[in-house]
XYZ file of C-alpha atoms in Angstrom:
436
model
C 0.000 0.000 0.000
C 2.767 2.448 0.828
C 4.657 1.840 -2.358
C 1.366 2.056 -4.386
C 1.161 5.086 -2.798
C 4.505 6.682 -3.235
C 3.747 6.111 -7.260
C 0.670 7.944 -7.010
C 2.535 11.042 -5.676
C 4.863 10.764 -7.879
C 2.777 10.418 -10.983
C 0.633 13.745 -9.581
C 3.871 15.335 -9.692
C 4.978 14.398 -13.303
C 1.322 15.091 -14.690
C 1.674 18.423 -13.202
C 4.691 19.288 -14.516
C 3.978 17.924 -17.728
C 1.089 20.289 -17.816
C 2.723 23.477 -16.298
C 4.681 22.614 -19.975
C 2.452 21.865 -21.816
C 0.557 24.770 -21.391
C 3.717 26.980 -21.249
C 3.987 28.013 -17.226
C 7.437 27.628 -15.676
C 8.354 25.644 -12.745
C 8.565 27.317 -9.091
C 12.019 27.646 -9.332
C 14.299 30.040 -6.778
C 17.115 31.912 -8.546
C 19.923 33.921 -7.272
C 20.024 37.088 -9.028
C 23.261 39.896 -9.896
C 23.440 43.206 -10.940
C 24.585 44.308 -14.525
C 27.061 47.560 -13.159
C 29.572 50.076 -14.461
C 32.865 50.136 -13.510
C 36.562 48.874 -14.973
C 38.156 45.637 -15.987
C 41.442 44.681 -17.270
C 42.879 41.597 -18.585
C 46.313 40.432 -17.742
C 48.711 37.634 -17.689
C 49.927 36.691 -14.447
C 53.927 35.429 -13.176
C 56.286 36.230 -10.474
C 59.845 36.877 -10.359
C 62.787 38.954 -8.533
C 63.960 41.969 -8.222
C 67.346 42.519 -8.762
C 69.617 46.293 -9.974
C 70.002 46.972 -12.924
C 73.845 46.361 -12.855
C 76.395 44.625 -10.646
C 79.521 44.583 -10.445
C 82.175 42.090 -8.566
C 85.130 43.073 -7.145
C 88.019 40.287 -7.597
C 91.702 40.915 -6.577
C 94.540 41.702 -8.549
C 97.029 40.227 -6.275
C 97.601 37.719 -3.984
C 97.550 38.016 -0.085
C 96.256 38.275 3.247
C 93.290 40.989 4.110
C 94.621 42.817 6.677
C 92.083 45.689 6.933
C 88.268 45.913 5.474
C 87.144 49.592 4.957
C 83.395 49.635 4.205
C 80.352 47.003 5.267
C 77.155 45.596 3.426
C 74.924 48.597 1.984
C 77.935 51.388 2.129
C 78.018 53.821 -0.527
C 80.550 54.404 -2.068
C 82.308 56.433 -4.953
C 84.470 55.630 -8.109
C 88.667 55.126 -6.295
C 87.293 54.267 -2.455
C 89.641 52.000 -0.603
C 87.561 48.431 -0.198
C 89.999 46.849 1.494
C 93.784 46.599 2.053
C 96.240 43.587 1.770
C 99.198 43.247 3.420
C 102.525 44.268 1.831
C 105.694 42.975 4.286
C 106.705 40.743 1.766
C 106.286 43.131 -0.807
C 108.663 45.747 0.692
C 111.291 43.171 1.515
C 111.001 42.253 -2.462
C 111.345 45.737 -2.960
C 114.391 46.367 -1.399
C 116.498 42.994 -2.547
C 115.045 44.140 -6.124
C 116.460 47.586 -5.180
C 119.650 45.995 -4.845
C 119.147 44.021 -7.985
C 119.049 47.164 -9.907
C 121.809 48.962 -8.357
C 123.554 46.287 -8.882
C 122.482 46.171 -12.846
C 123.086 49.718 -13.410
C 126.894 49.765 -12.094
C 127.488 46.345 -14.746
C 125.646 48.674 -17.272
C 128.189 51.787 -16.863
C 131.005 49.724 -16.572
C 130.093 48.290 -19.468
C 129.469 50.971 -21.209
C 133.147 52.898 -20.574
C 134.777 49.484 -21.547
C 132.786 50.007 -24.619
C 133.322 53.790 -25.085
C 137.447 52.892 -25.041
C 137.521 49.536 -27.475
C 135.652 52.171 -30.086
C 138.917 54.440 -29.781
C 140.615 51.521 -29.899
C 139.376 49.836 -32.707
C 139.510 53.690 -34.589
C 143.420 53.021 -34.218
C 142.876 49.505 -35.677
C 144.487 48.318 -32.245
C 141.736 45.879 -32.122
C 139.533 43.740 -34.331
C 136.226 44.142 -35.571
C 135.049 40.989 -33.391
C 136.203 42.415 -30.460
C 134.552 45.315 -30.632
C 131.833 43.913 -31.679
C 131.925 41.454 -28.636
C 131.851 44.591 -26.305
C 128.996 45.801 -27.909
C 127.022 43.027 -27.797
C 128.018 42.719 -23.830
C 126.462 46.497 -23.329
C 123.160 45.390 -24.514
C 122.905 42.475 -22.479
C 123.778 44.426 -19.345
C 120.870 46.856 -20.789
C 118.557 44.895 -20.735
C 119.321 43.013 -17.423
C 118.852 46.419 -16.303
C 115.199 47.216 -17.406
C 113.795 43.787 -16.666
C 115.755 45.171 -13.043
C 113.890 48.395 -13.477
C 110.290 46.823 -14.582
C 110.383 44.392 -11.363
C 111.040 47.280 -9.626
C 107.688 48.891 -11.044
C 105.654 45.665 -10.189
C 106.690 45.678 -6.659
C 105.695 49.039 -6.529
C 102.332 49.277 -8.341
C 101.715 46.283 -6.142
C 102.013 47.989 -3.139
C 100.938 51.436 -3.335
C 97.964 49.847 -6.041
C 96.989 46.538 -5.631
C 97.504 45.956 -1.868
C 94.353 48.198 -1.894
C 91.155 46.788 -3.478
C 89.424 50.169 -4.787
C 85.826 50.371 -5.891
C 85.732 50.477 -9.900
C 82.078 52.901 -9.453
C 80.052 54.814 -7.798
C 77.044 52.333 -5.785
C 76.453 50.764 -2.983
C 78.134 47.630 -1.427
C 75.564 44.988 -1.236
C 77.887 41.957 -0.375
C 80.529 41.491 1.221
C 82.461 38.302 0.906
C 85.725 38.503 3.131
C 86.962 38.913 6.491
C 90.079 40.312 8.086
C 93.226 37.291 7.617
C 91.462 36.194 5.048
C 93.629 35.153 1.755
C 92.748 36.297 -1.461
C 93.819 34.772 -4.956
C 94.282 37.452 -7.499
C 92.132 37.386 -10.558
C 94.669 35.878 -13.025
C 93.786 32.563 -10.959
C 90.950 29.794 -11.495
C 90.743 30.225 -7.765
C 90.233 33.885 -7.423
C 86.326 34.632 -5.874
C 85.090 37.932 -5.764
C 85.352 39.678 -2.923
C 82.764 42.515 -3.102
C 79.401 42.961 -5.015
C 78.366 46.405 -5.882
C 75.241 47.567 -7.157
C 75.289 50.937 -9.593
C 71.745 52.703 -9.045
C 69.579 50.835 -6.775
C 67.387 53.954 -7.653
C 66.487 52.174 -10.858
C 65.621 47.965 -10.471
C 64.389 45.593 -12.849
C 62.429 42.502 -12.820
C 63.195 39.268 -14.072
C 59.832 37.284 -14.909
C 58.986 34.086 -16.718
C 56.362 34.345 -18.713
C 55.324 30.936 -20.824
C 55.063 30.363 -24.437
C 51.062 30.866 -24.550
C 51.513 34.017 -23.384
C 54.603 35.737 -24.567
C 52.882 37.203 -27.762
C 51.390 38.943 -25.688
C 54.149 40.926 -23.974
C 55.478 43.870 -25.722
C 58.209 46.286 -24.923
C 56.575 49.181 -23.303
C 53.737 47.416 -21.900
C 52.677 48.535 -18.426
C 53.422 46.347 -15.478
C 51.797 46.073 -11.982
C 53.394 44.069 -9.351
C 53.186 43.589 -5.815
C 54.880 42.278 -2.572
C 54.207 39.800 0.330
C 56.098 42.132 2.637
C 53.803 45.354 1.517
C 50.499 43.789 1.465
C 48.127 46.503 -0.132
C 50.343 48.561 -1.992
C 50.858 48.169 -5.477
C 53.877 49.182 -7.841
C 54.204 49.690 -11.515
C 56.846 49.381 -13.989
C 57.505 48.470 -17.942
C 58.367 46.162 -19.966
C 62.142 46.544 -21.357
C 63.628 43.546 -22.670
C 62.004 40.056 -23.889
C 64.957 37.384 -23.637
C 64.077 35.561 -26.931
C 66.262 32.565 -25.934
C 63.942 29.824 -24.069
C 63.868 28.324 -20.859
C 62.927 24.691 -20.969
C 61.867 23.408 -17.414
C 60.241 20.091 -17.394
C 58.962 20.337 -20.603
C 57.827 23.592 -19.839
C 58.705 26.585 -22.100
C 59.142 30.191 -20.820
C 60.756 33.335 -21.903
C 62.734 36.164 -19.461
C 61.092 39.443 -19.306
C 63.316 42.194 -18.046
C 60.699 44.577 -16.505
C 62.033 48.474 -15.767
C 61.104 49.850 -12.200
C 61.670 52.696 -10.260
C 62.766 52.625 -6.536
C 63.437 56.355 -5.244
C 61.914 55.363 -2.245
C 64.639 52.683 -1.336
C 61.967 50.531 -0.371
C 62.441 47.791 -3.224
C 65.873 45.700 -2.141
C 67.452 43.054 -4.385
C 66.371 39.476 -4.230
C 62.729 40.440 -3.095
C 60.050 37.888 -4.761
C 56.911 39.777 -6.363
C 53.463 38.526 -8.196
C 53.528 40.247 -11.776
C 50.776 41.378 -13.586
C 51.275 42.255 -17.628
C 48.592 44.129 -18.651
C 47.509 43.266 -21.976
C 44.128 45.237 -22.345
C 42.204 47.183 -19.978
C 38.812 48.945 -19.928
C 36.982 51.732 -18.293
C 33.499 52.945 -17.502
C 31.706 49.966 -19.113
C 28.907 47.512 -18.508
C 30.017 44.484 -16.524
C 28.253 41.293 -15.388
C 29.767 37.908 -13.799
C 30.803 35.376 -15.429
C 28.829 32.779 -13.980
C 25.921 35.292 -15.126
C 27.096 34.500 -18.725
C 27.391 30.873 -18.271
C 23.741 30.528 -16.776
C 21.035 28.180 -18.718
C 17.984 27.572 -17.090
C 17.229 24.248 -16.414
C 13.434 24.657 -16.278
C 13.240 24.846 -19.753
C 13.577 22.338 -22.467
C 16.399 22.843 -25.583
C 13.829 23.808 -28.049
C 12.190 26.218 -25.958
C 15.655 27.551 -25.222
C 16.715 27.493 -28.540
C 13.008 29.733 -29.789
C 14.046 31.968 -27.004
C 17.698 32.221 -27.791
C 17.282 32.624 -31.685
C 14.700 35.667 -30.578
C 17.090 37.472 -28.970
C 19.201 36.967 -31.312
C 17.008 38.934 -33.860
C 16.766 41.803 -31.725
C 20.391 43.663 -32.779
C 19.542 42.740 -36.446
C 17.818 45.266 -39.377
C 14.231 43.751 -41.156
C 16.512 42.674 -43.356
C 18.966 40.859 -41.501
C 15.943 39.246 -39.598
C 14.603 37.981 -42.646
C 17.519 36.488 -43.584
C 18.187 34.992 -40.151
C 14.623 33.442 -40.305
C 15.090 32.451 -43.987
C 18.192 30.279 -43.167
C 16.634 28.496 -40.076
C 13.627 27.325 -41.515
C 15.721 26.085 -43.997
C 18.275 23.967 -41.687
C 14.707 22.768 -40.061
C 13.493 21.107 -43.330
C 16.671 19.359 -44.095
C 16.643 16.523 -40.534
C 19.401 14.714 -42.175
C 22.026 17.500 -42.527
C 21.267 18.747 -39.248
C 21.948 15.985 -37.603
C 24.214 16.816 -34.618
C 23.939 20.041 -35.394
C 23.026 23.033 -32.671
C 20.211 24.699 -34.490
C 19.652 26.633 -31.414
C 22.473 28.307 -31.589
C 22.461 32.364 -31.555
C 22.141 34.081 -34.440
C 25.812 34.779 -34.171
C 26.886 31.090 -35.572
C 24.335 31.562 -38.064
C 25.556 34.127 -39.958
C 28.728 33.405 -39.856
C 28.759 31.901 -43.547
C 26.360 34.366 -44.259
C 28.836 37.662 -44.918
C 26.074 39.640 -42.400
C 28.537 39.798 -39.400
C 29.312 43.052 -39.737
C 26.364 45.028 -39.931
C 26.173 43.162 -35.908
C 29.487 44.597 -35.180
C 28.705 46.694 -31.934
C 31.294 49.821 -31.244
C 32.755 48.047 -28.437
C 35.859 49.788 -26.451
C 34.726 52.795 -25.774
C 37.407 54.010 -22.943
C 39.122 50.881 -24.123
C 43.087 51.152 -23.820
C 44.929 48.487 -25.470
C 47.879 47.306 -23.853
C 48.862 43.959 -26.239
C 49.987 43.232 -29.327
C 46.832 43.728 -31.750
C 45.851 45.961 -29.817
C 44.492 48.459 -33.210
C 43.463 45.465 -35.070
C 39.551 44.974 -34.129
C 38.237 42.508 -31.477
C 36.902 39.186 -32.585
C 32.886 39.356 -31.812
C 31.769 36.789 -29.682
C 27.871 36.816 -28.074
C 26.303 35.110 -24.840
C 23.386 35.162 -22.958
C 21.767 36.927 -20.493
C 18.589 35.251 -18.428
C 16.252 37.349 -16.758
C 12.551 37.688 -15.102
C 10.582 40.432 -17.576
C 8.093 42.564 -16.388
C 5.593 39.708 -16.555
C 7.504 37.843 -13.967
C 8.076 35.203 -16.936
C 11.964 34.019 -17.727
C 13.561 35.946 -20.936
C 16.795 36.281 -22.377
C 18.931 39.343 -23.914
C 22.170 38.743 -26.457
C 24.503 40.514 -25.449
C 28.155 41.177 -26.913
C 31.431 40.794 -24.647
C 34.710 41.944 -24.192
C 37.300 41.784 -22.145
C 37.184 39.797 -18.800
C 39.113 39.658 -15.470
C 38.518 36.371 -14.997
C 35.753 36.751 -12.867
C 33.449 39.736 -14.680
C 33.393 40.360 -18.098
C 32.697 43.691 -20.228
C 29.068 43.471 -21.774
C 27.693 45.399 -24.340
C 23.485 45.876 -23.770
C 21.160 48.521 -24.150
C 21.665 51.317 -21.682
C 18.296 50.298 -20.130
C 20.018 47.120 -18.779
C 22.095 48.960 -16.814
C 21.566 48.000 -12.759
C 19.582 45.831 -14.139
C 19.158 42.027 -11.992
C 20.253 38.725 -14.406
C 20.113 35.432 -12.999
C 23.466 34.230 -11.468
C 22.217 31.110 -10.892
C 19.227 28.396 -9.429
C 19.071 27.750 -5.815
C 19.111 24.129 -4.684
């Protein structure tokens, strides 16, 4: 008895609703409605990446030796010829005095030579000697000259070693940002696979860039010049802008994954932007302002209430409403005419908006609506015109009954798009979506 009874209820309930269609009245259905409002969108392509300056510049020694005293800490500025750091030079002087000696000692061979010389010319004037022998001394002088400049050049090492190299000197004006050495520390000079630098110095940390990855998909979109947003975890709420200065066109294959650098221009005047600092990166490709926007969810909506050919009468209705008498005709010409033919419309979505129906038609553009008005373009294409693409809009008319509006859309944040509707529309309620 109880089951016989549960199919009783549950036939009243289908021969109600089959009625309530067949005799056109909707459901009771509970929706949850949004507002169609002004206000601004952009569209953007999201990374991160780090901040680094502009330039750098490491500091390696050009002699070996022991650190004996450090001159200037991390974040010192300091100028073009500032003392870094100092080595220590004992054994340099001691050189400099045995190669002292050395040259004394090469200049008094030299002169000595050089009067021996001066008398087997007479000499050999007077044919008191031979050619060979004179030719001997000569050739004795020379050596003895040279011996003294190689004398005089080690000399000059010693000594641009210690009153130059011994001190490490900053090659620009900046700001020390790392410091790599300690007092008794030994160095390697530069010459050496060994060598490590022993300072890092930014030039302008006034002017920073930012070093983004930005995929495949979405690297014709980037363009030099483009405007940049980006923000930091350690500034929540505050927002910073830059450009776009370099695209690195060499790829970056990670995991299969490939991404391009961006080298984004920013200003820090402020100081408060330091080097290594991770940030979120927004490109923005397009934006708009002062225009009609609705949710997306709005725009993927379909009432459920409703079968597909109802939907589809409704639909193709709208449809006709941004269309001339001509254009209608037309429209209503070509469905009637998929209708007859069952066979070639066979999988076919003859409810489809009037859009897709015109499309081998040649009528699109007498639908083109003027969209981007207070539209700035921020991509590449961005004076070439948008691609038209339509949706639908469900809402309860005046008669409390469900209707639809066709409406064409732009740009979209991901979460609202740009609509273009009569001005009427505006503030006015669409169905987000049925309540369960």
């Amino acid at each position: 008895m109880k089951i016989q009874a549960i199919w009783k209820k549950a036939a009243l309930v289908l021969a109600i609703v089959l009625i309530a269609a067949c005799s056109g009245r909707q459901p009771n259905v509970t929706y949850e409605f949004t507002n169609i409002s002004r206000g601004s969108l952009e569209r953007s392509i999201s990374s991160s990446g780090t901040i680094n300056p502009v330039s750098t510049v490491r500091v390696l020694p050009q002699m070996s030796g022991k650190v004996e005293n450090i001159y200037v800490k991390n974040n010192d500025f300091v100028q073009r010829g500032d003392i870094l750091a100092e080595l220590n030079t004992d054994m340099l002087r001691l050189r400099r005095e045995q190669q002292s000696a050395a040259l004394i000692k090469a200049r008094a061979n030299y002169e000595l030579q050089l009067l021996n010389f001066q008398n087997q010319l007479v000499l050999a004037e007077r044919d008191f000697i031979s050619e060979f022998e004179l030719k001997s001394s000569e050739t004795t002088l020379n050596n003895l000259a040279a011996d003294l400049a190689v004398a005089q050049a080690n000399l000059s090492v010693i000594e641009t070693e210690i009153n130059q190299f011994a001190f490490i000197t900053s090659p620009i004006d900046g700001i020390v940002l790392e410091r790599r050495v300690n007092i008794g520390d030994t160095v390697v000079d530069s010459s050496s696979s060994n060598s490590s630098n022993l300072f890092t110095l930014a030039e302008n940390l006034s002017e920073m860039q930012i070093e983004a990855m930005v995929s495949e998909l979405d690297i014709v979109s980037i363009q030099i010049g483009q405007m940049v947003r980006f923000t930091l975890e350690s500034m929540p709420g505050r927002a910073f802008v830059g450009q776009v200065e370099t695209i690195n066109m060499v790829p970056v294959v990670t995991n299969n994954v490939v991404s391009y650098t961006v080298v984004v221009k920013v200003e820090n005047h402020d100081g408060s932007l330091f080097p290594g600092m991770t940030c979120a990166v927004d490109f923005i490709v397009e934006s708009s302002s002062n225009v009609l926007i609705v949710s997306n969810a709005a725009l993927r909506y379909q009432p459920t209430s409703l079968n597909e050919e109802t939907i589809a009468d409704m639909v193709f209705d709208a449809s006709l409403e941004n269309l001339s008498s001509e254009q209608r005709q037309l429209a209503i010409e070509a469905r009637e005419a998929r209708a007859q033919n069952t066979a070639q419309n066979a999988g076919l979505n003859t409810n489809t908006s009037l859009t897709n129906l015109m499309m081998g038609g040649g009528m699109m553009g007498g639908r083109q609506f003027a969209m981007g008005q207070g539209r700035q373009g921020a991509g590449q294409g961005g004076n070439s015109a948008p691609a038209i693409i339509m949706r639908n809009l469900w809402y309860i008319n005046g008669d409390g009954r469900l209707d639809v509006v066709e409406v064409q859309i732009g740009i979209s944040s991901g979460s609202f798009t740009e609509i273009r509707v009569p001005d009427d529309f505006e503030g006015k309620q669409v169905i987000l979506r049925e309540r369960i």
